[in-house]
């Protein structure tokens, strides 16, 4: 008998919860819809701002590269002239650098 009463009370509690959920369903849906639209608006604004920022950074980078391109060409031209004037010094420097790099990489693989 006591088990039957507990089951009956449990069923009544579930019924009350279902009724409350049905009553609050519309309220919850409108709340979620409002919040969703606010979040969507914020994301759209952020996307617009990021596009503007991206364009500004891109334009600045293009300007910087355009200005820097001339100086890079001058440095490369100067280096090319120096290498043609004294090629053996640069070949020796590259050989020593490669030797040192090989020793460093070789010793690190032996330590493992």
Tab-separated table of C-alpha atoms in Angstrom:
chain	number	residue	atom	x	y	z
A	1	UNK	CA	0.000	0.000	0.000
A	2	UNK	CA	2.796	2.390	0.877
A	3	UNK	CA	4.541	1.602	-2.430
A	4	UNK	CA	1.320	2.426	-4.272
A	5	UNK	CA	1.056	5.792	-2.453
A	6	UNK	CA	4.668	6.656	-3.344
A	7	UNK	CA	4.054	5.826	-6.976
A	8	UNK	CA	0.897	7.922	-6.997
A	9	UNK	CA	2.699	10.907	-5.418
A	10	UNK	CA	5.560	10.526	-7.866
A	11	UNK	CA	3.124	10.505	-10.806
A	12	UNK	CA	1.387	13.609	-9.441
A	13	UNK	CA	4.726	15.388	-9.097
A	14	UNK	CA	5.624	14.477	-12.686
A	15	UNK	CA	2.236	15.719	-13.871
A	16	UNK	CA	2.746	19.054	-12.072
A	17	UNK	CA	6.220	19.386	-13.563
A	18	UNK	CA	4.897	18.684	-17.071
A	19	UNK	CA	2.177	21.314	-16.653
A	20	UNK	CA	4.695	23.886	-15.426
A	21	UNK	CA	6.995	23.048	-18.326
A	22	UNK	CA	4.173	23.530	-20.841
A	23	UNK	CA	3.296	26.894	-19.309
A	24	UNK	CA	6.899	28.072	-19.347
A	25	UNK	CA	7.673	26.629	-22.787
A	26	UNK	CA	6.558	29.711	-24.705
A	27	UNK	CA	8.318	32.020	-22.283
A	28	UNK	CA	11.549	30.047	-22.588
A	29	UNK	CA	11.313	29.918	-26.379
A	30	UNK	CA	10.854	33.684	-26.666
A	31	UNK	CA	13.719	34.268	-24.252
A	32	UNK	CA	16.016	31.977	-26.243
A	33	UNK	CA	14.912	33.593	-29.528
A	34	UNK	CA	15.614	37.077	-28.149
A	35	UNK	CA	19.025	36.041	-26.845
A	36	UNK	CA	19.831	34.306	-30.122
A	37	UNK	CA	18.985	37.402	-32.138
A	38	UNK	CA	21.133	39.539	-29.841
A	39	UNK	CA	24.055	37.139	-30.192
A	40	UNK	CA	23.583	37.053	-33.968
A	41	UNK	CA	23.594	40.868	-34.112
A	42	UNK	CA	26.773	41.043	-32.040
A	43	UNK	CA	28.495	38.470	-34.253
A	44	UNK	CA	27.458	40.296	-37.421
A	45	UNK	CA	28.835	43.576	-36.036
A	46	UNK	CA	32.085	41.877	-35.054
A	47	UNK	CA	32.409	40.349	-38.527
A	48	UNK	CA	31.913	43.752	-40.169
A	49	UNK	CA	34.506	45.340	-37.886
A	50	UNK	CA	37.006	42.547	-38.497
A	51	UNK	CA	36.590	42.912	-42.275
A	52	UNK	CA	37.339	46.623	-41.979
A	53	UNK	CA	40.364	45.917	-39.779
A	54	UNK	CA	41.583	43.249	-42.195
A	55	UNK	CA	41.316	45.676	-45.104
A	56	UNK	CA	43.227	48.354	-43.185
A	57	UNK	CA	46.002	45.916	-42.235
A	58	UNK	CA	46.164	44.571	-45.781
A	59	UNK	CA	46.398	48.063	-47.275
A	60	UNK	CA	49.077	49.059	-44.752
A	61	UNK	CA	51.061	45.895	-45.488
A	62	UNK	CA	50.838	46.485	-49.223
A	63	UNK	CA	52.053	50.062	-48.744
A	64	UNK	CA	54.884	48.900	-46.481
A	65	UNK	CA	55.969	46.192	-48.927
A	66	UNK	CA	55.789	48.668	-51.790
A	67	UNK	CA	58.009	51.126	-49.924
A	68	UNK	CA	60.305	48.403	-48.617
A	69	UNK	CA	60.582	46.701	-52.002
A	70	UNK	CA	62.880	49.418	-53.338
A	71	UNK	CA	65.227	49.206	-50.363
A	72	UNK	CA	65.278	45.393	-50.566
A	73	UNK	CA	66.223	45.599	-54.246
A	74	UNK	CA	69.055	48.009	-53.366
A	75	UNK	CA	70.391	45.682	-50.644
A	76	UNK	CA	70.247	42.670	-52.971
A	77	UNK	CA	71.962	44.586	-55.749
A	78	UNK	CA	74.705	45.749	-53.357
A	79	UNK	CA	75.203	42.194	-52.054
A	80	UNK	CA	75.355	40.855	-55.614
A	81	UNK	CA	78.073	43.380	-56.478
A	82	UNK	CA	80.101	42.441	-53.384
A	83	UNK	CA	79.831	38.718	-54.132
A	84	UNK	CA	80.982	39.270	-57.731
A	85	UNK	CA	83.930	41.348	-56.517
A	86	UNK	CA	85.164	38.761	-53.990
A	87	UNK	CA	83.381	35.380	-54.480
A	88	UNK	CA	85.940	33.232	-52.576
A	89	UNK	CA	85.358	34.982	-49.277
A	90	UNK	CA	81.619	34.326	-49.481
A	91	UNK	CA	82.124	30.706	-50.577
A	92	UNK	CA	84.463	30.182	-47.617
A	93	UNK	CA	81.911	31.756	-45.257
A	94	UNK	CA	79.154	29.500	-46.547
A	95	UNK	CA	81.412	26.427	-46.210
A	96	UNK	CA	82.342	27.284	-42.605
A	97	UNK	CA	78.682	27.950	-41.764
A	98	UNK	CA	77.625	24.602	-43.255
A	99	UNK	CA	80.406	22.800	-41.354
A	100	UNK	CA	79.361	24.373	-38.044
A	101	UNK	CA	75.709	23.577	-38.694
A	102	UNK	CA	76.605	19.963	-39.488
A	103	UNK	CA	78.632	19.648	-36.275
A	104	UNK	CA	75.847	21.114	-34.163
A	105	UNK	CA	73.149	18.905	-35.690
A	106	UNK	CA	75.395	15.835	-35.585
A	107	UNK	CA	76.241	16.278	-31.916
A	108	UNK	CA	72.622	16.809	-30.923
A	109	UNK	CA	71.584	13.543	-32.602
A	110	UNK	CA	74.338	11.633	-30.746
A	111	UNK	CA	73.143	12.948	-27.381
A	112	UNK	CA	69.727	11.302	-27.733
